[in-house]
PDB file of C-alpha atoms and ligand atoms in Angstrom:
ATOM      1  CA  MET A   1      -2.310  -0.288  -0.226  1.00 26.00           C
ATOM      2  CA  LEU A   2      -4.993   0.235   2.365  1.00 27.00           C
ATOM      3  CA  SER A   3      -7.250   3.205   1.979  1.00 34.00           C
ATOM      4  CA  ASP A   4      -8.281   5.674   4.623  1.00 35.00           C
ATOM      5  CA  LEU A   5     -11.649   5.871   2.920  1.00 49.00           C
ATOM      6  CA  PRO A   6     -13.377   2.509   2.597  1.00 50.00           C
ATOM      7  CA  VAL A   7     -13.655   2.739  -1.169  1.00 56.00           C
ATOM      8  CA  ALA A   8     -14.411  -0.368  -3.187  1.00 56.00           C
ATOM      9  CA  GLU A   9     -11.666   0.480  -5.630  1.00 57.00           C
ATOM     10  CA  THR A  10      -9.031   0.011  -2.993  1.00 46.00           C
ATOM     11  CA  PRO A  11      -7.947  -3.478  -2.062  1.00 39.00           C
ATOM     12  CA  GLN A  12      -9.027  -4.086   1.507  1.00 34.00           C
ATOM     13  CA  ILE A  13      -7.789  -7.607   1.256  1.00 29.00           C
ATOM     14  CA  SER A  14      -4.990  -8.661  -1.005  1.00 30.00           C
ATOM     15  CA  GLY A  15      -6.305  -9.903  -4.308  1.00 34.00           C
ATOM     16  CA  ALA A  16      -2.953 -11.245  -5.346  1.00 36.00           C
ATOM     17  CA  GLY A  17      -2.734 -14.996  -5.448  1.00 38.00           C
ATOM     18  CA  ARG A  18      -6.220 -15.540  -4.060  1.00 41.00           C
ATOM     19  CA  HIS A  19      -8.704 -17.772  -5.731  1.00 42.00           C
ATOM     20  CA  SER A  20     -11.388 -15.671  -7.327  1.00 44.00           C
ATOM     21  CA  GLU A  21     -14.155 -17.646  -5.653  1.00 45.00           C
ATOM     22  CA  THR A  22     -12.900 -16.526  -2.234  1.00 49.00           C
ATOM     23  CA  MET A  23     -12.774 -12.868  -3.163  1.00 63.00           C
ATOM     24  CA  ASP A  24     -15.349 -10.501  -1.793  1.00 74.00           C
ATOM     25  CA  LEU A  25     -14.115  -7.162  -2.982  1.00 80.00           C
ATOM     26  CA  GLY A  26     -17.233  -5.086  -2.471  1.00 89.00           C
ATOM     27  CA  PHE A  27     -18.052  -4.742  -6.175  1.00 94.00           C
ATOM     28  CA  GLY A  28     -21.121  -6.981  -5.972  1.00 94.00           C
ATOM     29  CA  GLY A  29     -24.841  -6.307  -5.751  1.00 94.00           C
ATOM     30  CA  GLU A  30     -25.876  -2.678  -6.056  1.00 96.00           C
ATOM     31  CA  VAL A  31     -22.283  -1.465  -6.490  1.00 96.00           C
ATOM     32  CA  ALA A  32     -22.094  -3.310  -9.818  1.00 97.00           C
ATOM     33  CA  GLU A  33     -25.268  -1.534 -10.917  1.00 97.00           C
ATOM     34  CA  LEU A  34     -23.914   1.836  -9.753  1.00 97.00           C
ATOM     35  CA  TYR A  35     -20.599   1.223 -11.462  1.00 97.00           C
ATOM     36  CA  HIS A  36     -22.320   0.385 -14.697  1.00 97.00           C
ATOM     37  CA  ARG A  37     -24.579   3.430 -14.489  1.00 97.00           C
ATOM     38  CA  TYR A  38     -22.235   6.146 -13.249  1.00 97.00           C
ATOM     39  CA  ARG A  39     -18.660   5.318 -14.194  1.00 97.00           C
ATOM     40  CA  ARG A  40     -16.918   6.645 -17.230  1.00 96.00           C
ATOM     41  CA  GLY A  41     -15.906   4.652 -20.238  1.00 97.00           C
ATOM     42  CA  TYR A  42     -12.778   5.513 -22.220  1.00 98.00           C
ATOM     43  CA  PRO A  43     -12.207   7.966 -25.082  1.00 98.00           C
ATOM     44  CA  PRO A  44     -12.282   6.249 -28.509  1.00 98.00           C
ATOM     45  CA  GLU A  45      -8.731   7.592 -29.086  1.00 98.00           C
ATOM     46  CA  LEU A  46      -7.493   5.261 -26.350  1.00 98.00           C
ATOM     47  CA  ILE A  47      -8.974   2.222 -28.055  1.00 98.00           C
ATOM     48  CA  GLY A  48      -7.443   3.396 -31.357  1.00 98.00           C
ATOM     49  CA  ALA A  49      -4.049   3.827 -29.704  1.00 98.00           C
ATOM     50  CA  CYS A  50      -4.170   0.283 -28.313  1.00 98.00           C
ATOM     51  CA  VAL A  51      -5.129  -1.132 -31.721  1.00 98.00           C
ATOM     52  CA  ASP A  52      -2.294   0.807 -33.390  1.00 98.00           C
ATOM     53  CA  ALA A  53       0.360   0.080 -30.771  1.00 98.00           C
ATOM     54  CA  PHE A  54      -0.132  -3.678 -30.943  1.00 98.00           C
ATOM     55  CA  SER A  55      -1.251  -3.816 -34.608  1.00 98.00           C
ATOM     56  CA  LEU A  56      -4.469  -5.558 -33.545  1.00 98.00           C
ATOM     57  CA  THR A  57      -6.546  -7.056 -36.353  1.00 98.00           C
ATOM     58  CA  GLY A  58      -9.640  -9.192 -36.780  1.00 98.00           C
ATOM     59  CA  ASP A  59      -7.424 -12.243 -36.184  1.00 98.00           C
ATOM     60  CA  ASP A  60      -6.442 -11.225 -32.668  1.00 98.00           C
ATOM     61  CA  LEU A  61      -7.503 -12.297 -29.207  1.00 98.00           C
ATOM     62  CA  VAL A  62      -7.460  -9.783 -26.334  1.00 98.00           C
ATOM     63  CA  ILE A  63      -7.711 -10.466 -22.601  1.00 98.00           C
ATOM     64  CA  ASP A  64      -9.149  -7.684 -20.443  1.00 98.00           C
ATOM     65  CA  LEU A  65      -8.258  -8.356 -16.790  1.00 98.00           C
ATOM     66  CA  GLY A  66     -10.491  -6.731 -14.168  1.00 98.00           C
ATOM     67  CA  CYS A  67     -12.969  -5.979 -16.918  1.00 98.00           C
ATOM     68  CA  GLY A  68     -15.657  -4.707 -14.528  1.00 98.00           C
ATOM     69  CA  THR A  69     -18.782  -3.818 -16.491  1.00 98.00           C
ATOM     70  CA  GLY A  70     -16.902  -3.871 -19.795  1.00 98.00           C
ATOM     71  CA  GLN A  71     -15.531  -0.316 -20.086  1.00 98.00           C
ATOM     72  CA  LEU A  72     -12.519  -1.527 -22.136  1.00 98.00           C
ATOM     73  CA  ALA A  73     -13.505  -5.018 -23.272  1.00 98.00           C
ATOM     74  CA  THR A  74     -16.676  -3.971 -25.097  1.00 98.00           C
ATOM     75  CA  PRO A  75     -15.260  -1.139 -27.257  1.00 98.00           C
ATOM     76  CA  ILE A  76     -12.145  -3.175 -28.137  1.00 98.00           C
ATOM     77  CA  ALA A  77     -14.182  -6.214 -29.211  1.00 98.00           C
ATOM     78  CA  PRO A  78     -15.306  -4.918 -32.642  1.00 98.00           C
ATOM     79  CA  GLN A  79     -11.631  -4.397 -33.577  1.00 98.00           C
ATOM     80  CA  VAL A  80     -10.543  -7.998 -32.946  1.00 98.00           C
ATOM     81  CA  ARG A  81     -11.636 -11.620 -33.289  1.00 98.00           C
ATOM     82  CA  ALA A  82     -12.611 -12.053 -29.655  1.00 98.00           C
ATOM     83  CA  VAL A  83     -12.043 -10.643 -26.175  1.00 98.00           C
ATOM     84  CA  VAL A  84     -11.915 -12.556 -22.905  1.00 98.00           C
ATOM     85  CA  GLY A  85     -13.205 -10.291 -20.132  1.00 98.00           C
ATOM     86  CA  VAL A  86     -12.004 -11.593 -16.746  1.00 98.00           C
ATOM     87  CA  ASP A  87     -13.267 -10.391 -13.370  1.00 98.00           C
ATOM     88  CA  PRO A  88     -13.747 -12.027  -9.956  1.00 98.00           C
ATOM     89  CA  GLU A  89     -17.136 -10.355  -9.421  1.00 97.00           C
ATOM     90  CA  PRO A  90     -20.033 -12.126 -11.166  1.00 97.00           C
ATOM     91  CA  ASP A  91     -22.347  -9.137 -10.717  1.00 97.00           C
ATOM     92  CA  MET A  92     -19.920  -6.893 -12.629  1.00 98.00           C
ATOM     93  CA  LEU A  93     -19.749  -9.530 -15.368  1.00 98.00           C
ATOM     94  CA  ALA A  94     -23.547  -9.788 -15.543  1.00 98.00           C
ATOM     95  CA  HIS A  95     -23.825  -6.051 -16.219  1.00 98.00           C
ATOM     96  CA  ALA A  96     -20.969  -6.248 -18.730  1.00 98.00           C
ATOM     97  CA  ARG A  97     -22.677  -9.073 -20.606  1.00 98.00           C
ATOM     98  CA  SER A  98     -26.054  -7.366 -20.864  1.00 98.00           C
ATOM     99  CA  ALA A  99     -24.524  -3.966 -21.805  1.00 98.00           C
ATOM    100  CA  ALA A 100     -22.487  -5.640 -24.568  1.00 98.00           C
ATOM    101  CA  GLN A 101     -25.580  -7.448 -25.827  1.00 98.00           C
ATOM    102  CA  ASP A 102     -27.483  -4.131 -25.916  1.00 98.00           C
ATOM    103  CA  GLN A 103     -24.694  -2.738 -28.105  1.00 98.00           C
ATOM    104  CA  GLY A 104     -24.719  -5.751 -30.404  1.00 98.00           C
ATOM    105  CA  VAL A 105     -21.245  -6.866 -29.288  1.00 98.00           C
ATOM    106  CA  ALA A 106     -21.218 -10.664 -29.258  1.00 98.00           C
ATOM    107  CA  ASN A 107     -17.529 -11.636 -29.350  1.00 98.00           C
ATOM    108  CA  VAL A 108     -16.639 -11.259 -25.673  1.00 98.00           C
ATOM    109  CA  ALA A 109     -16.391 -14.270 -23.354  1.00 98.00           C
ATOM    110  CA  TRP A 110     -17.103 -13.004 -19.821  1.00 98.00           C
ATOM    111  CA  MET A 111     -15.230 -15.164 -17.322  1.00 98.00           C
ATOM    112  CA  VAL A 112     -15.133 -15.247 -13.543  1.00 98.00           C
ATOM    113  CA  GLY A 113     -11.444 -15.185 -12.650  1.00 97.00           C
ATOM    114  CA  SER A 114      -8.559 -13.017 -11.560  1.00 97.00           C
ATOM    115  CA  ASP A 115      -4.977 -12.046 -12.358  1.00 97.00           C
ATOM    116  CA  SER A 116      -3.860 -15.245 -10.643  1.00 96.00           C
ATOM    117  CA  ASP A 117      -5.591 -17.222 -13.430  1.00 97.00           C
ATOM    118  CA  LEU A 118      -3.261 -15.825 -16.099  1.00 96.00           C
ATOM    119  CA  LEU A 119      -1.027 -18.895 -16.171  1.00 95.00           C
ATOM    120  CA  LEU A 120      -4.100 -21.070 -16.617  1.00 95.00           C
ATOM    121  CA  LEU A 121      -5.253 -18.862 -19.484  1.00 96.00           C
ATOM    122  CA  ARG A 122      -1.796 -19.250 -20.962  1.00 95.00           C
ATOM    123  CA  SER A 123      -2.134 -23.028 -20.949  1.00 96.00           C
ATOM    124  CA  LEU A 124      -5.690 -22.848 -22.259  1.00 95.00           C
ATOM    125  CA  LEU A 125      -5.013 -20.456 -25.118  1.00 96.00           C
ATOM    126  CA  GLY A 126      -1.411 -21.358 -25.861  1.00 97.00           C
ATOM    127  CA  GLU A 127       1.797 -19.349 -25.971  1.00 97.00           C
ATOM    128  CA  GLN A 128       1.927 -16.360 -28.351  1.00 97.00           C
ATOM    129  CA  SER A 129      -1.845 -16.616 -28.791  1.00 98.00           C
ATOM    130  CA  VAL A 130      -2.918 -13.141 -27.623  1.00 98.00           C
ATOM    131  CA  GLY A 131      -2.515  -9.739 -29.262  1.00 98.00           C
ATOM    132  CA  ALA A 132      -3.016  -7.691 -26.104  1.00 98.00           C
ATOM    133  CA  VAL A 133      -3.763  -7.893 -22.402  1.00 98.00           C
ATOM    134  CA  THR A 134      -5.553  -4.791 -21.153  1.00 98.00           C
ATOM    135  CA  ILE A 135      -6.124  -3.648 -17.580  1.00 98.00           C
ATOM    136  CA  GLY A 136      -8.343  -0.620 -16.969  1.00 98.00           C
ATOM    137  CA  GLN A 137      -8.315   0.963 -13.526  1.00 96.00           C
ATOM    138  CA  ALA A 138      -7.746  -2.413 -11.886  1.00 96.00           C
ATOM    139  CA  LEU A 139      -4.005  -3.115 -11.609  1.00 97.00           C
ATOM    140  CA  HIS A 140      -3.901  -1.776  -8.047  1.00 93.00           C
ATOM    141  CA  TRP A 141      -5.933  -4.880  -7.110  1.00 94.00           C
ATOM    142  CA  MET A 142      -3.425  -7.264  -8.671  1.00 97.00           C
ATOM    143  CA  ASP A 143       0.070  -8.603  -8.094  1.00 96.00           C
ATOM    144  CA  HIS A 144       1.578  -6.582 -10.937  1.00 97.00           C
ATOM    145  CA  GLU A 145       5.082  -8.070 -10.618  1.00 97.00           C
ATOM    146  CA  SER A 146       3.877 -11.668 -11.060  1.00 97.00           C
ATOM    147  CA  LEU A 147       1.463 -10.595 -13.760  1.00 98.00           C
ATOM    148  CA  PHE A 148       4.060  -8.727 -15.846  1.00 97.00           C
ATOM    149  CA  ALA A 149       6.457 -11.671 -15.483  1.00 96.00           C
ATOM    150  CA  ALA A 150       3.809 -14.197 -16.603  1.00 96.00           C
ATOM    151  CA  VAL A 151       2.233 -12.289 -19.471  1.00 97.00           C
ATOM    152  CA  GLY A 152       5.139 -12.147 -21.969  1.00 96.00           C
ATOM    153  CA  PRO A 153       4.960 -15.717 -23.360  1.00 96.00           C
ATOM    154  CA  LEU A 154       1.184 -15.371 -23.838  1.00 97.00           C
ATOM    155  CA  LEU A 155       1.647 -12.484 -26.280  1.00 98.00           C
ATOM    156  CA  ARG A 156       2.334 -12.861 -29.948  1.00 97.00           C
ATOM    157  CA  PRO A 157       5.334 -10.912 -31.316  1.00 96.00           C
ATOM    158  CA  GLY A 158       4.422  -7.231 -31.498  1.00 97.00           C
ATOM    159  CA  GLY A 159       1.602  -7.725 -29.006  1.00 98.00           C
ATOM    160  CA  GLY A 160       1.581  -6.082 -25.621  1.00 98.00           C
ATOM    161  CA  ILE A 161      -0.022  -5.017 -22.414  1.00 98.00           C
ATOM    162  CA  MET A 162      -1.977  -1.805 -21.817  1.00 98.00           C
ATOM    163  CA  VAL A 163      -2.438  -0.480 -18.275  1.00 98.00           C
ATOM    164  CA  VAL A 164      -4.894   2.402 -17.973  1.00 97.00           C
ATOM    165  CA  ALA A 165      -5.764   4.874 -15.237  1.00 96.00           C
ATOM    166  CA  ASN A 166      -9.117   6.490 -15.936  1.00 96.00           C
ATOM    167  CA  GLY A 167      -8.885   9.956 -14.400  1.00 95.00           C
ATOM    168  CA  ILE A 168      -8.451  10.707 -10.717  1.00 93.00           C
ATOM    169  CA  PRO A 169     -11.045  10.082  -8.004  1.00 94.00           C
ATOM    170  CA  LEU A 170     -13.792  12.676  -7.520  1.00 96.00           C
ATOM    171  CA  TRP A 171     -12.549  13.356  -3.987  1.00 95.00           C
ATOM    172  CA  LEU A 172      -8.984  14.172  -5.120  1.00 95.00           C
ATOM    173  CA  GLN A 173      -9.675  16.751  -7.815  1.00 96.00           C
ATOM    174  CA  ASP A 174      -8.035  20.187  -7.615  1.00 96.00           C
ATOM    175  CA  SER A 175     -11.244  22.191  -7.344  1.00 98.00           C
ATOM    176  CA  ASP A 176     -13.367  23.841  -4.687  1.00 98.00           C
ATOM    177  CA  TRP A 177     -16.229  21.356  -5.076  1.00 98.00           C
ATOM    178  CA  SER A 178     -13.814  18.429  -4.694  1.00 98.00           C
ATOM    179  CA  ARG A 179     -12.208  20.003  -1.601  1.00 97.00           C
ATOM    180  CA  ALA A 180     -15.680  20.479  -0.115  1.00 98.00           C
ATOM    181  CA  LEU A 181     -16.453  16.853  -0.992  1.00 97.00           C
ATOM    182  CA  ARG A 182     -13.241  15.694   0.739  1.00 96.00           C
ATOM    183  CA  ASP A 183     -14.232  17.542   3.919  1.00 96.00           C
ATOM    184  CA  TRP A 184     -17.729  16.095   3.807  1.00 97.00           C
ATOM    185  CA  LEU A 185     -16.462  12.548   3.240  1.00 96.00           C
ATOM    186  CA  SER A 186     -13.985  13.011   6.093  1.00 95.00           C
ATOM    187  CA  ASP A 187     -16.894  13.857   8.408  1.00 95.00           C
ATOM    188  CA  TRP A 188     -18.926  10.930   7.123  1.00 92.00           C
ATOM    189  CA  PHE A 189     -16.185   8.300   7.490  1.00 89.00           C
ATOM    190  CA  GLY A 190     -14.221   9.908  10.289  1.00 90.00           C
ATOM    191  CA  THR A 191     -11.090   9.788   8.134  1.00 88.00           C
ATOM    192  CA  ARG A 192      -9.701  11.787   5.247  1.00 87.00           C
ATOM    193  CA  PRO A 193      -9.989  10.212   1.783  1.00 86.00           C
ATOM    194  CA  THR A 194      -6.527  10.053   0.283  1.00 81.00           C
ATOM    195  CA  ASP A 195      -6.420   7.003  -1.932  1.00 78.00           C
ATOM    196  CA  SER A 196      -5.687   7.614  -5.596  1.00 80.00           C
ATOM    197  CA  CYS A 197      -6.689   4.074  -6.712  1.00 78.00           C
ATOM    198  CA  GLY A 198      -3.407   3.663  -8.590  1.00 77.00           C
ATOM    199  CA  THR A 199      -3.804   6.833 -10.679  1.00 83.00           C
ATOM    200  CA  ASP A 200      -0.983   8.852  -9.063  1.00 87.00           C
ATOM    201  CA  ASP A 201       2.325   9.536 -10.829  1.00 88.00           C
ATOM    202  CA  ALA A 202       4.390   7.466  -8.387  1.00 92.00           C
ATOM    203  CA  THR A 203       2.287   4.342  -8.958  1.00 92.00           C
ATOM    204  CA  GLN A 204       2.357   4.857 -12.714  1.00 92.00           C
ATOM    205  CA  GLN A 205       6.151   5.152 -12.563  1.00 95.00           C
ATOM    206  CA  LEU A 206       6.335   1.952 -10.526  1.00 96.00           C
ATOM    207  CA  TYR A 207       4.265   0.096 -13.154  1.00 97.00           C
ATOM    208  CA  ARG A 208       6.414   1.521 -15.931  1.00 97.00           C
ATOM    209  CA  GLU A 209       9.665   0.403 -14.301  1.00 97.00           C
ATOM    210  CA  SER A 210       8.262  -3.043 -13.636  1.00 98.00           C
ATOM    211  CA  LEU A 211       7.128  -3.419 -17.260  1.00 98.00           C
ATOM    212  CA  THR A 212      10.569  -2.406 -18.475  1.00 97.00           C
ATOM    213  CA  ALA A 213      12.261  -4.822 -16.076  1.00 97.00           C
ATOM    214  CA  ASN A 214      10.070  -7.587 -17.500  1.00 96.00           C
ATOM    215  CA  GLY A 215      11.224  -6.958 -21.054  1.00 95.00           C
ATOM    216  CA  PHE A 216       8.550  -4.593 -22.378  1.00 98.00           C
ATOM    217  CA  GLU A 217       9.234  -1.492 -24.428  1.00 98.00           C
ATOM    218  CA  VAL A 218       7.002   1.095 -22.803  1.00 98.00           C
ATOM    219  CA  SER A 219       5.319   4.176 -24.199  1.00 97.00           C
ATOM    220  CA  LYS A 220       2.783   6.416 -22.538  1.00 97.00           C
ATOM    221  CA  ILE A 221      -0.415   7.993 -23.775  1.00 96.00           C
ATOM    222  CA  GLU A 222      -1.961  11.010 -22.088  1.00 96.00           C
ATOM    223  CA  LEU A 223      -5.498  12.061 -22.964  1.00 97.00           C
ATOM    224  CA  ASP A 224      -7.058  14.916 -21.017  1.00 97.00           C
ATOM    225  CA  TYR A 225     -10.603  16.138 -21.052  1.00 98.00           C
ATOM    226  CA  ALA A 226     -13.053  17.846 -18.731  1.00 98.00           C
ATOM    227  CA  ASP A 227     -16.702  17.085 -18.236  1.00 98.00           C
ATOM    228  CA  GLU A 228     -19.400  18.670 -16.139  1.00 98.00           C
ATOM    229  CA  LEU A 229     -21.199  16.329 -13.736  1.00 98.00           C
ATOM    230  CA  ASP A 230     -24.742  16.847 -12.550  1.00 98.00           C
ATOM    231  CA  PHE A 231     -25.349  16.211  -8.866  1.00 98.00           C
ATOM    232  CA  ASP A 232     -26.859  12.738  -9.439  1.00 97.00           C
ATOM    233  CA  HIS A 233     -23.772  11.581 -11.321  1.00 97.00           C
ATOM    234  CA  LEU A 234     -21.509  13.023  -8.668  1.00 98.00           C
ATOM    235  CA  LEU A 235     -23.334  11.204  -5.881  1.00 98.00           C
ATOM    236  CA  GLY A 236     -23.679   8.033  -8.000  1.00 97.00           C
ATOM    237  CA  GLY A 237     -19.931   8.169  -8.687  1.00 97.00           C
ATOM    238  CA  ILE A 238     -19.214   8.291  -4.951  1.00 96.00           C
ATOM    239  CA  TYR A 239     -21.603   5.452  -4.128  1.00 96.00           C
ATOM    240  CA  SER A 240     -20.098   3.369  -6.940  1.00 96.00           C
ATOM    241  CA  ALA A 241     -16.682   3.622  -5.201  1.00 93.00           C
ATOM    242  CA  LEU A 242     -17.953   2.290  -1.861  1.00 93.00           C
ATOM    243  CA  PRO A 243     -17.826  -1.390  -0.954  1.00 92.00           C
ATOM    244  CA  VAL A 244     -21.367  -2.721  -1.082  1.00 93.00           C
ATOM    245  CA  ASP A 245     -21.517  -3.233   2.699  1.00 92.00           C
ATOM    246  CA  ARG A 246     -20.732   0.468   3.248  1.00 92.00           C
ATOM    247  CA  LEU A 247     -23.541   1.819   1.078  1.00 95.00           C
ATOM    248  CA  PRO A 248     -26.040   3.709   3.206  1.00 96.00           C
ATOM    249  CA  PRO A 249     -29.471   2.094   3.586  1.00 96.00           C
ATOM    250  CA  PRO A 250     -31.953   3.357   0.986  1.00 96.00           C
ATOM    251  CA  ASP A 251     -34.094   5.186   3.564  1.00 97.00           C
ATOM    252  CA  GLU A 252     -31.075   7.304   4.650  1.00 97.00           C
ATOM    253  CA  ARG A 253     -30.104   8.329   1.144  1.00 97.00           C
ATOM    254  CA  PRO A 254     -32.511  11.249   0.610  1.00 97.00           C
ATOM    255  CA  GLN A 255     -31.132  12.929   3.746  1.00 97.00           C
ATOM    256  CA  ILE A 256     -27.516  12.250   2.713  1.00 97.00           C
ATOM    257  CA  ALA A 257     -28.197  13.613  -0.771  1.00 98.00           C
ATOM    258  CA  ALA A 258     -29.830  16.750   0.653  1.00 98.00           C
ATOM    259  CA  GLU A 259     -26.873  17.409   2.993  1.00 97.00           C
ATOM    260  CA  LEU A 260     -24.249  16.918   0.299  1.00 98.00           C
ATOM    261  CA  ARG A 261     -26.202  18.969  -2.215  1.00 98.00           C
ATOM    262  CA  GLU A 262     -26.273  21.874   0.222  1.00 98.00           C
ATOM    263  CA  VAL A 263     -22.534  21.575   0.950  1.00 98.00           C
ATOM    264  CA  LEU A 264     -21.536  21.454  -2.724  1.00 98.00           C
ATOM    265  CA  HIS A 265     -24.094  23.846  -4.164  1.00 98.00           C
ATOM    266  CA  PRO A 266     -21.961  27.022  -3.732  1.00 98.00           C
ATOM    267  CA  HIS A 267     -19.168  25.394  -5.738  1.00 98.00           C
ATOM    268  CA  ARG A 268     -21.096  24.577  -8.923  1.00 97.00           C
ATOM    269  CA  PRO A 269     -20.495  23.759 -11.741  1.00 98.00           C
ATOM    270  CA  TYR A 270     -19.006  20.336 -10.914  1.00 98.00           C
ATOM    271  CA  VAL A 271     -16.419  20.155 -13.658  1.00 98.00           C
ATOM    272  CA  GLU A 272     -14.396  16.964 -13.439  1.00 98.00           C
ATOM    273  CA  GLN A 273     -10.921  16.882 -14.948  1.00 97.00           C
ATOM    274  CA  VAL A 274     -10.294  13.458 -16.467  1.00 97.00           C
ATOM    275  CA  PRO A 275      -6.624  12.706 -17.153  1.00 95.00           C
ATOM    276  CA  VAL A 276      -6.543   9.307 -18.849  1.00 96.00           C
ATOM    277  CA  ARG A 277      -3.084   7.726 -18.635  1.00 96.00           C
ATOM    278  CA  ALA A 278      -2.121   4.552 -20.441  1.00 97.00           C
ATOM    279  CA  LEU A 279       1.134   2.631 -20.348  1.00 98.00           C
ATOM    280  CA  LEU A 280       1.611   0.541 -23.457  1.00 98.00           C
ATOM    281  CA  GLY A 281       4.199  -2.178 -23.081  1.00 98.00           C
ATOM    282  CA  THR A 282       5.144  -3.893 -26.306  1.00 98.00           C
ATOM    283  CA  ARG A 283       6.672  -7.326 -26.078  1.00 90.00           C
ATOM    284  CA  VAL A 284      10.204  -7.146 -27.335  1.00 85.00           C
ATOM    285  CA  ALA A 285      10.789 -10.253 -29.430  1.00 66.00           C
TER     286      ALA A 285
HETATM  287  C1  SAM B   1     -12.402  -0.166 -10.614  1.00 75.67           C
HETATM  288  S1  SAM B   1     -12.997  -1.589 -11.440  1.00 75.67           S
HETATM  289  C2  SAM B   1     -12.435  -1.337 -13.092  1.00 75.67           C
HETATM  290  C3  SAM B   1     -13.411  -1.846 -14.116  1.00 75.67           C
HETATM  291  C4  SAM B   1     -13.075  -1.537 -15.553  1.00 75.67           C
HETATM  292  N1  SAM B   1     -11.899  -2.262 -16.018  1.00 75.67           N
HETATM  293  C5  SAM B   1     -12.860  -0.061 -15.798  1.00 75.67           C
HETATM  294  O1  SAM B   1     -11.892   0.273 -16.480  1.00 75.67           O
HETATM  295  O2  SAM B   1     -13.673   0.759 -15.362  1.00 75.67           O
HETATM  296  C6  SAM B   1     -11.885  -2.805 -10.826  1.00 75.67           C
HETATM  297  C7  SAM B   1     -12.311  -4.212 -11.207  1.00 75.67           C
HETATM  298  O3  SAM B   1     -11.231  -5.087 -10.904  1.00 75.67           O
HETATM  299  C8  SAM B   1     -11.769  -6.289 -10.439  1.00 75.67           C
HETATM  300  N2  SAM B   1     -10.730  -6.991  -9.672  1.00 75.67           N
HETATM  301  C9  SAM B   1     -10.413  -6.868  -8.385  1.00 75.67           C
HETATM  302  N3  SAM B   1      -9.396  -7.669  -8.068  1.00 75.67           N
HETATM  303  C10 SAM B   1      -9.054  -8.334  -9.202  1.00 75.67           C
HETATM  304  C11 SAM B   1      -8.068  -9.309  -9.513  1.00 75.67           C
HETATM  305  N4  SAM B   1      -7.209  -9.758  -8.584  1.00 75.67           N
HETATM  306  N5  SAM B   1      -8.009  -9.789 -10.774  1.00 75.67           N
HETATM  307  C12 SAM B   1      -8.859  -9.323 -11.724  1.00 75.67           C
HETATM  308  N6  SAM B   1      -9.800  -8.371 -11.472  1.00 75.67           N
HETATM  309  C13 SAM B   1      -9.906  -7.888 -10.234  1.00 75.67           C
HETATM  310  C14 SAM B   1     -12.971  -5.852  -9.600  1.00 75.67           C
HETATM  311  O4  SAM B   1     -13.910  -6.898  -9.389  1.00 75.67           O
HETATM  312  C15 SAM B   1     -13.530  -4.723 -10.446  1.00 75.67           C
HETATM  313  O5  SAM B   1     -14.504  -5.155 -11.339  1.00 75.67           O
END
């Protein structure tokens, strides 16, 4: 799934089966900071739906794969005994850890690792030891077939897997400001940004079919909201989706910001539509 736009959220090398220590996915350094600062968390209703679907209690363990800066792991943690947040990028984990500490959340173990470590986690934690495995906006980096096949025995009866897509990219919205942004990004990168980062219907359907084929009973949650972005959040959101080596040097950023501001200004307000889509696969005993 190679992107036309060099966005960090699109695998530019295959993550599947690689050792996490050899991964350089572009989420390090300043991108981790930008991600933490500018990217959306999830509506509380989504966390509630996950808790309800898998009957999570204070006795449960949850694994959040591709946890990033803790968008899912941290709000789930108060509902359960402990969460293991797994991500190959130590800088993302460092932000996750300090943000969780700031919120007084102390029951998350932040681990460097990847989807290919799931079998190891299964031997470490034991079969039927986990109430839920969650994956927020990260499955497109993973080998979902192997993951769905491996995860079943790790889950306790009634537990399950939640796969979430958090809205659609800023450059693919159906609005005049987003169309203007697409044109501007095309000029900048010399190629049109088309990648949906796994949020499109066809990819969701693929995940759903694969979950079903691996013995999960699947339901879907759709939560829609809209939110107005100020220009700084819009630009920060774009920078947070670039691999760190494609971020413009700091001295060029004022000029870039001025150009983009002028291009987008006629299309204000920048209202982002955020369709949150979650597949909830319950392990059928
Ligand atoms: C777009 S971020 C999503 C972060 C967070 N879960 C969220 O919902 O916003 C994708 C994350 O997946 C991580 N990632 C990439 N490949 C991975 C893999 N093979 N296994 C686990 N995580 C991976 C990246 O380091 C990054 O932190």
